[in-house]
Structures are given as C-alpha cells and as structure tokens.
Amino acid sequence: MPEKKLDLLQGTLDLMVLQTLAAMGSLHGYGIARRIEQSSGDAVLLNQGTIYASLVRLQQRGWISAEWGTSDNNRKAKFYSITKRGRKQLAQEAAYWQRLSSVMGRVLAMQDEGGDR
Amino acid sequence: MPKTDSLQGSLDLLVLKILSRRPRLHGYAIMTAIKDWSGEVLRAEEGSLYPALHRMEEAGWIRAEWITKDSGRRARMYELTAAGKKQLSAEESRWQAVTSAVNRVLRTV
Amino acid sequence: MSLWSRIVNVVRGDRLSREIDEELQSHIAEAIEQGREPAEVGAAFGSPLRRREQSRDIRLIPWLDSLRADAVFGWRQLAKKKVTSAAAILSLALAIGACTGAFRLIDALLLRPLPVANPERLYALAREAFYDGKMQSFDQWAYPSFQLMRAAVKDQAELIAVSYGDRTDLTYKADSEMEKAVVQYVSGWMFGTFGLRPALGRLLTENDDLKPHASPYAVLSYDYWNRRFGQDPKVIGRTFRMGDDLYEIVGVGPAPFTGTETGTVTDVFVPATMHPGAIHDDWTWHRTLAQLKPGVAVGPLRAKLDATSHAFEEERAKGFTGMSKEFIEAFLGQRLVLEPAAAGASNLQSEYHRSLIALGVLVALVLLIACANVANLMTAQAASRAREMALRVSIGAGRLRLVQLVLVESAILALLAGAMGGVFAWWSAPFVVGMINPPGNPVRLDLPADWRVLGFGLALTLIVMLLFGLTPALRASTVKPASALRGGEDPHTRRRTMHALIAAQVAFCFLILFVAGLFAATFERLSHRPTGFSPDRLLLLHTVAQREEAPVFWDQVAEHLRTVPGVATVALAGWPLLDGNAWNGFISVNGAPPGPDLAYFLAVSPGWVDTMKIPFIDGRDFRPGETAPGVAIVNETFAKEYFKGENPIGQSFAKTGELPCKVVGVVRDAPYRNVHEPILPSVYVPIRRIDAHGVVQPLSGATFIVRTSTANPMALASILRREVPRARPEFRVSNIRTQADLVRAQTVRERVLAMLALFFAAVALLLAAVGLYGVLDYSVLQRRREIGIRMAIGAQPGSIARLVTAEIFAMVLVGALAGVALGMASVRYIEALLYQVKAGEPAMLVLPSCTIVAAALLAALPAVFHAVRIDPVAMLRAE
C-alpha cells in the first residue's frame, strides 16, 4: 500500500461512484465515500467537495437519481441510486477502463524494441 | 466519460515511458509511438500534444534539441533527463496504485 | 532553472514564437509525408495559432510577456513624437532632479540623525525672551549654570556642554608653524553618552572633565586624523599648543562622528573645563544638549531645567548694577525650551532652515507643473492610443490590461526622467552647498548619496508616474471598441481636464514667480543697503601677540605697515565691523539712570574713522595720546537716542560701572555686526585704555585695518603677513580677510535664495508656456473641422483667433487669480526671509502677472497661426 493517499481524476471517481451504487443500492454521499475508501483499501483520498462534485455531475447526466430520506443517526440526507441509463454507462466505462488499464500495463511493461519507425 | 480526460492524466506517463525506451524522438514520432504501442486504443489528440511536451520540458523532465534531417528540414528531438527518469518511476508507481485501487472497487460487489 | 528560462523566453518572445511555429509546421509536414490527407491533419491538429499560443504561454511567463509588449508599444508611441516626448522627459528630469537634490540638502542638514546612540532622545536647550520688541532665542550658556542644571536632572537626562566649533590656531612644533583646526570644547562624558568607540587610543571620559583646567587631553576626529595625519598610528601621545596650554592627543574618534554641529566638521575635541570661560558666571560660550533617559517625558524635564536656570539667573541679577528695570524684567522672564536635536544643532541649520523649506516647496511646485504637462501630453495622445485599445478589447483584454498599457508608457517616461534627474540631483546639491560657503569658515556638509536619497528619488518617480499616468490610464480603459475603431470618442471630457490642468499650472507658475520676485527684491534691497563706510580695498589682518603687548608696540607695527608699497592707510581696531563680535553695555547720560537699550562699543585707533571712510557729521577724530575711558565718538543713532536731537559734542555719558567719557565726534551710521538688523547705537572708544591707576593696558590681539591703493587687496596679503613679524617678532597674523568678503557673507543666504528661486521661476515659466502651447495646438487639431466650416462661411481671422484662444485664456485668468490668492496666503510663511519687501507692493503683483500674460501670448501665437492657415476647402474635401 502506498504511503500517500491518491488524488483521482474526475472520470475515474465517477466510475467508482457508479460501481458502488450499482453494488450497494441506495446510499447517501457520506456512505458512498466511506464505501469507496474501504473498498480501495484506504488507498484513495476523498474530500467532501470532490464526492459531491461527482454526484452533481452524474445527476446532471441522468446516470444517478436522488431523493431525500433519513440516515442512521436520524438526520435528513439525500440518498442516491443508479438509473438504468447509469447502469449502461457503467458497463461501457468499466469496459473502457479495463482496456485502458491493460494497454497501459502492457506499455509500461514494454522492453526496449530499438529502431525508429 | 470523455476519453481525453483519462488520457491526459496518463499522457505524461506515456511520453516519459516512450522516451525512456526510445530516446530522441520528435513530436510526431512520439504521437505515432503512442498509437502503435497501444494497438490503436490510445490516441493523443494531435494539437494538445505539444503544449504537454512543452510543459514537461519546462518542468525539466525532458529536454529538446533541434537537428537537421537529411532532407534539409529541421526537427526538434526530445529525450529524457535524469529528473525525468525519477518522475517516470514516481508516475509509474502512482499509476499502479490508482489502478489497483480502482480495480478493487470495481471488483467488490 | 525553469523560472529563469521562462523569464529569458520573455525577452526572446518573437524568436520563441517562430521556433514553436517551426516545430508545429514540421509535425504537419511529417504527417503529410506519411501520406495523410492535409484536410484531415488540419482538422485533427486544430488551429495552429491557438496551439502556438498555448505552448507559448507555457514556455514563458505570460504577464511578463504582456509587460514587454506594452513596453515596446509605449516606446514606439514615445518615439513617434520625438520632440514632445523629449520635452516631456527633460522637463520631468529637471523637476525630479531638483526635487531629489533639494531633498538631499534638506536631509543632510535638517533630517539625517547624528551617528550616535538614540538620536531621537537628543535635545538642545535654548532660552526665549522678549527683547527689543520681539521674541528672541538664545542658545548660549554659562558653565556654572550648566553644572547646576546637570545635577538637578541627573536621573532623567544627561546634559552635555558643546562649544561652537571655531577655527583656532594651534601648533604641533615650533611657533612658526601655526595651523588652523576646528576645535570644540565638549563635556568629557559626551562620547560615553553617545555610545561611541574610539578608532584609536581612548576617548574623553567624565574623569577628564572634573576640575577646571586640569586635563589637557585631546581627541581627534577620524576625518581630521585621516586628512592631517594620514591615519598615522603614532599620533597618540603627540602634543600641540593651543593658546597657553599644551595638549596631549589621547585618541581618535569613530569614523562617522564629526561633532554635533551639522555643517561643520570638528577636528579636535578637548574637555569643556579647559575653556577659560568654565569658571565665569557671566560668560556664555557653549550649547547645552540633553540626552533623555528612556521613558522620560519632555514636559516635566523642561520645567525642572527652567526652574534651575531661573534660580541661577535670579541670583546673578542680584549683583546687577545700573540696568534698567525693563531689562531686568525681560532677563528674568526668560523661558527655557527644549528643541529636538536628532540631526544635530548648528547655526547653519537655524539660518537655512526656513530657506530650504521654502526652496523645497518651490521645487515641488515645479514638479507639479511638469507633471501637469506630461498628463496633458498623455491625454492628447489618447486618440492615437484608442485604436490599439479597441483592438485589445475586441480580442478579450480585461480592463486591467488596458490600464497596464498606459501605465507602462508612463513608467517608461518616468524612469527615463528619473534616471536623468538622478544625475542632476547628484550634481546640484554640492553645487548649492558650494554657493553658500562663507569666507574663512567653509561649510562642510556631508552629502551622502545613499539609500535614503535613492529611495526618495525612486518613490518620487513612482508618485510622479501615477500622478500623470493614472487618470489617462483609467479613462482609456473605458474605451468602447466600436466608437474607438471608427475614429475617436467625444473629446469634451478630455478638454475639461486639460483646461483644469492649465489653470493649475498657471496658478503654481504665478506663485513661483511671485515668491521669486520677493526673494530677488529682498536681495536687491539688502545688498544695496548703504554700509555707511567704504568696504572696497580694505584688508583685515587679525593679529595676535605671544604675550600681551603695550599699545605703543602695536602702533609701531602699524607704522611699519604704512611703509609697504600699495598700502594707503592703516588703523587698528578690536575687530572689524560686521565681524559678528559684540561688546555692549547700558548707558547713563549725565548721571541719569541707565537707559533700557544696549549700546555697542568698539575699540579703535586714531585714524580708524578715516581708514574706514566713515564721514564725520560733527566734531573730530581721536588724538594720538587720548585714552579710554575719557573720550568717545558716537554715531547718529546713538546721538538721536541718548541726546534726543541735541548736539552731543562736549556732553558726557558713562557705560554702567565705568568712568564717564566725553563725546568728541559724531559719525554717520554704519552697521555694527549684521546688515539684517536696524542700526545699533554705536560708540567708538580709543583702543588705548588705562585702568584705575592710570596704567596703560596691554593687548594680546587686535585687527589691523589696511586700506590698499591697489584694486585687489588680497594681492598684498602674503606681503603684509610677512611684514608684521618683521616689525616686531612677537606679533603674528592669524587670519587675513577682506572687508568686502565680510559684507558679501552677510547676504549669502539671500543671494542663494534669490538665484535659485529665479532659476526655478524661469523653468516653471518655460514649462507652463510649453504646456499651454501643447494644449492650444491640440485644441486646434481637434476643432479643425469646425474652424474650416467657419472660415468657409466667411469668418474673419480675428474671430477664429478668439475662438481658439478664448477658453484657454479664461483658464489662464482663473489660474492667475488663484495664484494671487495663493501668493497672498503664503507670504506669512516666508516673511522671515524677506527684507523690507511688502507682499502687497503693486510691483510684486504686477510683474508676475505681466510675465505670465506675455508668456501665454507667445505660446498661443503658433496655434493661432495654424488655425487661421487652415484651408477650408481642403478640410471639407478630406471628410
């Protein structure tokens, strides 16, 4: 595990939020953040602002929906859940991510080929 | 999710890696290398490559030099600096960390 | 290194752009070579210009680059109108230089703190009393009084006695090698209180100052040690003879300390108790300084010192005989004051304080006039700048960028002017000090050109830049692109500003001319004040004898001098007129109680009146055998005051405490010690004096007054200096001056002030005229359509001229009136510098007014000429 917490690009964070909601169902913002941190083995740095920026973005694109409810300690909070469009988007993005990370992995592991093209 | 988004984060990493394996390339060759090595999956947007190269040049990770090709045309060749080598390994480990974190999230249900 | 390379790239901005372009083009060429379609490449690549700008902004510092671009643009703007730009820069340079030079002087003389510990807690003691109808200030103290005061305030402050630095004769070897050095008698604890450390040996301490005449030790100043001894370390232990005493040099002071008399560099410090006046109650000979301890309040301290001093004087007054009641009242009514002395205390300061401030104000006004000129210049150029502004606005420049554009142009002007001004300031301050030098006692004022002055100059340049650059900048930044690109905005607001500035310029110009006129008239009247004697061809030989010598021996020397070719007459006097020395006393006529005013005495030999060429009104000169007390010659003022219009010849009067004398002659008035004060009642008594037993008193020093037949008296100086010891070897000439020099020295301040004020008045007039010309010319340019049309429909040249100049002359009138008001208001502050000149005198007001009107007319001529020469046909056709 790296010593420093990682900052994430917005796209990557969006992907993780969608995945979390798809797996956990309805969650409020704080719960999503906690869940991501846990799942990643506490490697990821999330602050309140980043999570909510992501949630607003995903809402605007119609990939998640929100409604008011009460949290565990009886507080009023907005709960988010993934939409049908969101699930389709999640599948696409997850697939792209796999491609990207595997290609990047290959490139990073590449040995010296030598010679100009 | 726009593709350029996730690539911009890794464009630096790609360029540094490419230059570590194939020193002294000009901008067009770097762009071609990215395309080739990723099997056409990744494509750097042509125009935004140069600002990125110049930014890395100013940061001291790569250095550039004009050479005259046989055809008589001049080309600006880039190569990795010592600081760039260090930056490359930092970026690589960072990439590994991000990838493993994201993958862990994606795998959990 | 990245920051550095980005800064460097700003400088090679154009080359950078070309290089990036080349790289981008080579990319596109490579793509095409690889067989891709040019259109597709172009689409994929995006706009090359945008890409180039993106890269460029990464590789240099954008705001620095914008500054550079603005600087280039500003420089081109200035270069387009070389003449106006040069005029603006030169006038600003002169003004900034004069201001900085004036600051340098004021700082060196009045502001810069002494190089001692805690100068801000240093004060000088003075007494104020009401004598002769006005409040006067005295800063001389007697040593016993000083000792009492010091003891009284021991816990709150340390009092230090410091004598006035005088050029004194001393000798290091045999008597024949007399030299002059500036000697100060100072309290032994002065060096300790000031926290000074010696450069060599030791400094004086309290132990050196305990008993009168007990410690003949001396400390040299570093400056003197450097100048006279070349920093010879073996100077410690050397002795010198001064007067009757033999002193031993025990140390050298620290480098920056030259005494507390600003304007004089002290060479030798000796203990105060070595001064012959240290034991006398009634001999006042030194300044008193007070170094307050931390936290001590000035008010209560002053009261305590006042009380102690008062008690001392009251005790003294008990012993007064023969003084009028009014005098004693005024004497006891003295009030002690503490004046801040962080920058030292000297006569030079008190003499020139007001003059320097007045000059500073004049110079500041000249600067304002110059700024107004440049502001008008920048406003007039707003039109040519508007297009560039509009262009920038249309590609998205913010307001700040537009303001920056104008400010950068102003900055270039200001910096060029500031640099040139710095040179002028560097030269001018020592030049003015050189003008002040009184003969025989040169002013040595340290004029450091250091960070304070540099900082002032830079701050001034910055302020100047904002003064004339900010308003045009702010106004230009509100430009609307469409109207600007079409050809210009409404010029009305611009005109109003320019007119207001003209009015202000005229007002300031008038004020400067007015004040300069007052100073010039003062100098004129002062220098032409009749001296009552003929000062030309008079040589003064200050002579001392090793021991006191009888008057007959002095006469012998005089006899010998008369035989020297070129010498017309020789006489002897205690000191010359206008020397600054004074010997006075109260007069009682025919046994009546003494009058309230002092009369002034001078001991002279027979023939002195004739040598000085003072006309006799009645009576005769002294005869060779006559002695004092016994006979006296008085002047007109004395006769009028004490004998009330009767003929004083044959009448008697007495100086209080002395035998009466008989008046044998009345002579015309002559100033005794200062041409600024009214004529003092003067009594000339024989230099041959007898005591109560009839024994003739010997003299140790006197001045030979020599009238030469040659036009230049100084030509005989070295000959006469040799001849005096030839006559009698015990006699020696210690100083030679001319009477003309003494007279000239009296009016030095007025002369310097008048010269400088007139110079700045000329500069101000020139600047205002140039400014007026510029504004008129611009106005004609702006209104050429209107003028063309009017001429086409038959207007006469006269009415065109009126049209063009009417508004401007209205402004000139307003400005002149404002100037008059300012002038009247300011007279109160400079009254102390004037001599017999009333501000309300018609000539003083009329002359500046006429000058300004004449200058305005001259300035207007070219513009009017342009206006009437406009060809209406060509004008209308060009539309």
mmCIF file of C-alpha atoms in Angstrom, chain C residues 255-451:
data_model
loop_
_atom_site.group_PDB
_atom_site.id
_atom_site.type_symbol
_atom_site.label_atom_id
_atom_site.label_comp_id
_atom_site.label_asym_id
_atom_site.label_seq_id
_atom_site.Cartn_x
_atom_site.Cartn_y
_atom_site.Cartn_z
ATOM 1 C CA ALA C 255 34.723 57.346 11.556
ATOM 2 C CA PRO C 256 31.238 58.715 11.035
ATOM 3 C CA PHE C 257 31.234 61.127 14.011
ATOM 4 C CA THR C 258 32.209 64.703 13.173
ATOM 5 C CA GLY C 259 30.697 66.566 16.098
ATOM 6 C CA THR C 260 27.183 67.797 16.721
ATOM 7 C CA GLU C 261 27.381 70.978 14.629
ATOM 8 C CA THR C 262 25.839 69.935 11.368
ATOM 9 C CA GLY C 263 27.664 71.737 8.589
ATOM 10 C CA THR C 264 30.952 71.888 10.477
ATOM 11 C CA VAL C 265 33.407 69.074 10.822
ATOM 12 C CA THR C 266 35.150 69.214 14.169
ATOM 13 C CA ASP C 267 38.818 68.370 14.052
ATOM 14 C CA VAL C 268 39.787 68.325 17.730
ATOM 15 C CA PHE C 269 37.722 67.659 20.858
ATOM 16 C CA VAL C 270 39.018 68.939 24.189
ATOM 17 C CA PRO C 271 37.360 68.857 27.630
ATOM 18 C CA ALA C 272 34.908 71.664 28.371
ATOM 19 C CA THR C 273 36.594 72.509 31.644
ATOM 20 C CA MET C 274 39.701 73.541 29.743
ATOM 21 C CA HIS C 275 37.828 76.544 28.358
ATOM 22 C CA PRO C 276 38.708 79.817 30.109
ATOM 23 C CA GLY C 277 35.011 80.553 30.490
ATOM 24 C CA ALA C 278 34.341 77.471 32.582
ATOM 25 C CA ILE C 279 34.584 79.336 35.885
ATOM 26 C CA HIS C 280 32.765 82.511 34.933
ATOM 27 C CA ASP C 281 29.124 83.099 35.774
ATOM 28 C CA ASP C 282 28.557 85.698 33.120
ATOM 29 C CA TRP C 283 30.491 84.305 30.170
ATOM 30 C CA THR C 284 28.132 82.328 27.945
ATOM 31 C CA TRP C 285 30.075 80.286 25.442
ATOM 32 C CA HIS C 286 28.588 76.859 24.841
ATOM 33 C CA ARG C 287 25.483 74.996 23.693
ATOM 34 C CA THR C 288 23.757 72.606 26.062
ATOM 35 C CA LEU C 289 22.447 69.292 24.755
ATOM 36 C CA ALA C 290 20.294 66.876 26.713
ATOM 37 C CA GLN C 291 20.169 63.131 26.120
ATOM 38 C CA LEU C 292 16.953 61.969 27.739
ATOM 39 C CA LYS C 293 16.888 58.622 29.508
ATOM 40 C CA PRO C 294 14.306 56.151 28.171
ATOM 41 C CA GLY C 295 10.736 56.880 29.137
ATOM 42 C CA VAL C 296 11.375 60.402 30.373
ATOM 43 C CA ALA C 297 8.712 62.932 29.421
ATOM 44 C CA VAL C 298 9.872 66.186 27.900
ATOM 45 C CA GLY C 299 7.423 68.499 29.670
ATOM 46 C CA PRO C 300 8.355 67.903 33.316
ATOM 47 C CA LEU C 301 12.048 67.840 32.425
ATOM 48 C CA ARG C 302 11.784 71.189 30.729
ATOM 49 C CA ALA C 303 10.035 72.655 33.761
ATOM 50 C CA LYS C 304 12.762 71.391 36.080
ATOM 51 C CA LEU C 305 15.553 72.766 33.923
ATOM 52 C CA ASP C 306 13.710 76.049 33.592
ATOM 53 C CA ALA C 307 13.382 76.362 37.353
ATOM 54 C CA THR C 308 17.082 75.637 37.929
ATOM 55 C CA SER C 309 18.225 78.046 35.245
ATOM 56 C CA HIS C 310 15.863 80.661 36.574
ATOM 57 C CA ALA C 311 17.207 80.339 40.094
ATOM 58 C CA PHE C 312 20.747 80.800 38.758
ATOM 59 C CA GLU C 313 19.852 83.925 36.813
ATOM 60 C CA GLU C 314 17.924 85.417 39.722
ATOM 61 C CA GLU C 315 20.990 85.011 41.901
ATOM 62 C CA ARG C 316 23.046 86.704 39.219
ATOM 63 C CA ALA C 317 20.558 89.519 38.824
ATOM 64 C CA LYS C 318 21.020 90.453 42.482
ATOM 65 C CA GLY C 319 24.504 91.576 41.546
ATOM 66 C CA PHE C 320 23.335 93.681 38.597
ATOM 67 C CA THR C 321 24.065 97.355 38.881
ATOM 68 C CA GLY C 322 22.975 100.027 36.514
ATOM 69 C CA MET C 323 20.494 98.121 34.434
ATOM 70 C CA SER C 324 17.041 99.363 33.637
ATOM 71 C CA LYS C 325 14.024 97.768 35.234
ATOM 72 C CA GLU C 326 12.605 96.710 31.862
ATOM 73 C CA PHE C 327 15.802 94.896 31.013
ATOM 74 C CA ILE C 328 15.885 93.033 34.299
ATOM 75 C CA GLU C 329 12.254 92.074 33.864
ATOM 76 C CA ALA C 330 12.879 90.739 30.386
ATOM 77 C CA PHE C 331 16.006 88.985 31.626
ATOM 78 C CA LEU C 332 14.149 87.169 34.368
ATOM 79 C CA GLY C 333 11.247 86.472 32.063
ATOM 80 C CA GLN C 334 13.342 84.084 30.011
ATOM 81 C CA ARG C 335 11.775 80.757 29.284
ATOM 82 C CA LEU C 336 13.736 77.573 28.699
ATOM 83 C CA VAL C 337 12.773 75.429 25.736
ATOM 84 C CA LEU C 338 13.888 72.000 24.594
ATOM 85 C CA GLU C 339 14.252 71.570 20.848
ATOM 86 C CA PRO C 340 14.725 68.187 19.190
ATOM 87 C CA ALA C 341 18.306 67.842 18.033
ATOM 88 C CA ALA C 342 18.395 64.404 16.453
ATOM 89 C CA ALA C 343 20.097 65.911 13.420
ATOM 90 C CA GLY C 344 22.488 67.964 15.485
ATOM 91 C CA ALA C 345 22.325 71.639 16.438
ATOM 92 C CA SER C 346 24.155 74.281 14.472
ATOM 93 C CA ASN C 347 23.900 77.859 13.326
ATOM 94 C CA LEU C 348 23.837 76.700 9.742
ATOM 95 C CA GLN C 349 20.654 74.798 10.465
ATOM 96 C CA SER C 350 18.868 77.689 12.129
ATOM 97 C CA GLU C 351 19.969 80.105 9.422
ATOM 98 C CA TYR C 352 18.961 77.989 6.498
ATOM 99 C CA HIS C 353 16.018 76.097 7.937
ATOM 100 C CA ARG C 354 13.342 78.301 6.505
ATOM 101 C CA SER C 355 15.124 78.925 3.234
ATOM 102 C CA LEU C 356 15.496 75.243 2.499
ATOM 103 C CA ILE C 357 11.842 74.560 3.258
ATOM 104 C CA ALA C 358 10.790 77.450 1.025
ATOM 105 C CA LEU C 359 13.014 76.156 -1.759
ATOM 106 C CA GLY C 360 11.652 72.673 -1.262
ATOM 107 C CA VAL C 361 8.118 73.955 -1.739
ATOM 108 C CA LEU C 362 9.087 75.873 -4.871
ATOM 109 C CA VAL C 363 10.740 72.832 -6.338
ATOM 110 C CA ALA C 364 7.720 70.682 -5.532
ATOM 111 C CA LEU C 365 5.543 73.195 -7.401
ATOM 112 C CA VAL C 366 7.843 72.982 -10.423
ATOM 113 C CA LEU C 367 7.441 69.233 -10.288
ATOM 114 C CA LEU C 368 3.668 69.549 -10.238
ATOM 115 C CA ILE C 369 3.804 71.821 -13.262
ATOM 116 C CA ALA C 370 5.964 69.318 -15.106
ATOM 117 C CA CYS C 371 3.576 66.509 -14.204
ATOM 118 C CA ALA C 372 0.622 68.529 -15.412
ATOM 119 C CA ASN C 373 2.425 68.990 -18.710
ATOM 120 C CA VAL C 374 3.030 65.327 -19.131
ATOM 121 C CA ALA C 375 -0.525 64.481 -18.100
ATOM 122 C CA ASN C 376 -1.797 66.770 -20.814
ATOM 123 C CA LEU C 377 0.600 65.164 -23.246
ATOM 124 C CA MET C 378 -0.694 61.705 -22.407
ATOM 125 C CA THR C 379 -4.285 62.855 -22.678
ATOM 126 C CA ALA C 380 -3.629 64.415 -26.071
ATOM 127 C CA GLN C 381 -2.186 61.151 -27.265
ATOM 128 C CA ALA C 382 -5.218 59.230 -26.126
ATOM 129 C CA ALA C 383 -6.673 59.381 -29.608
ATOM 130 C CA SER C 384 -3.766 57.582 -31.242
ATOM 131 C CA ARG C 385 -3.830 55.052 -28.464
ATOM 132 C CA ALA C 386 -7.544 54.414 -28.751
ATOM 133 C CA ARG C 387 -7.250 52.169 -31.762
ATOM 134 C CA GLU C 388 -4.793 49.886 -30.045
ATOM 135 C CA MET C 389 -7.048 49.817 -27.011
ATOM 136 C CA ALA C 390 -10.088 48.939 -29.056
ATOM 137 C CA LEU C 391 -8.194 46.144 -30.742
ATOM 138 C CA ARG C 392 -7.193 44.689 -27.437
ATOM 139 C CA VAL C 393 -10.672 44.958 -26.005
ATOM 140 C CA SER C 394 -12.078 43.145 -29.020
ATOM 141 C CA ILE C 395 -9.740 40.188 -28.521
ATOM 142 C CA GLY C 396 -10.739 39.950 -24.911
ATOM 143 C CA ALA C 397 -8.329 42.055 -22.877
ATOM 144 C CA GLY C 398 -9.591 42.942 -19.433
ATOM 145 C CA ARG C 399 -9.677 46.449 -18.008
ATOM 146 C CA LEU C 400 -6.519 45.773 -16.065
ATOM 147 C CA ARG C 401 -4.611 45.051 -19.255
ATOM 148 C CA LEU C 402 -5.653 48.347 -20.775
ATOM 149 C CA VAL C 403 -4.709 50.273 -17.662
ATOM 150 C CA GLN C 404 -1.403 48.430 -17.706
ATOM 151 C CA LEU C 405 -0.744 49.583 -21.257
ATOM 152 C CA VAL C 406 -0.947 53.262 -20.377
ATOM 153 C CA LEU C 407 0.813 52.854 -17.071
ATOM 154 C CA VAL C 408 3.748 51.113 -18.783
ATOM 155 C CA GLU C 409 4.118 54.040 -21.157
ATOM 156 C CA SER C 410 4.016 56.404 -18.182
ATOM 157 C CA ALA C 411 6.560 54.215 -16.419
ATOM 158 C CA ILE C 412 8.980 54.429 -19.342
ATOM 159 C CA LEU C 413 8.682 58.227 -19.325
ATOM 160 C CA ALA C 414 9.046 58.382 -15.571
ATOM 161 C CA LEU C 415 12.025 56.019 -15.411
ATOM 162 C CA LEU C 416 13.935 57.833 -18.153
ATOM 163 C CA ALA C 417 13.202 61.139 -16.469
ATOM 164 C CA GLY C 418 14.119 59.684 -13.090
ATOM 165 C CA ALA C 419 17.476 58.407 -14.338
ATOM 166 C CA MET C 420 18.385 61.761 -15.849
ATOM 167 C CA GLY C 421 17.048 63.522 -12.791
ATOM 168 C CA GLY C 422 19.277 61.398 -10.592
ATOM 169 C CA VAL C 423 22.317 62.728 -12.407
ATOM 170 C CA PHE C 424 21.098 66.277 -11.923
ATOM 171 C CA ALA C 425 20.470 65.670 -8.230
ATOM 172 C CA TRP C 426 23.930 64.199 -7.806
ATOM 173 C CA TRP C 427 25.485 67.317 -9.245
ATOM 174 C CA SER C 428 23.222 70.049 -7.917
ATOM 175 C CA ALA C 429 23.309 69.500 -4.161
ATOM 176 C CA PRO C 430 27.084 70.014 -3.740
ATOM 177 C CA PHE C 431 26.809 72.928 -6.168
ATOM 178 C CA VAL C 432 24.339 74.728 -3.907
ATOM 179 C CA VAL C 433 26.433 73.985 -0.825
ATOM 180 C CA GLY C 434 29.399 75.458 -2.639
ATOM 181 C CA MET C 435 27.442 78.650 -3.210
ATOM 182 C CA ILE C 436 26.735 79.010 0.486
ATOM 183 C CA ASN C 437 30.342 78.936 1.664
ATOM 184 C CA PRO C 438 31.113 81.916 3.834
ATOM 185 C CA PRO C 439 34.735 83.001 3.534
ATOM 186 C CA GLY C 440 37.074 81.675 6.180
ATOM 187 C CA ASN C 441 34.622 79.169 7.569
ATOM 188 C CA PRO C 442 33.752 76.796 4.771
ATOM 189 C CA VAL C 443 30.661 74.705 5.160
ATOM 190 C CA ARG C 444 31.463 71.028 5.255
ATOM 191 C CA LEU C 445 28.213 69.251 4.894
ATOM 192 C CA ASP C 446 28.285 65.559 4.296
ATOM 193 C CA LEU C 447 26.018 64.873 1.331
ATOM 194 C CA PRO C 448 25.835 61.118 1.163
ATOM 195 C CA ALA C 449 24.250 59.688 -1.949
ATOM 196 C CA ASP C 450 22.884 56.589 -0.311
ATOM 197 C CA TRP C 451 19.759 54.523 0.040
#
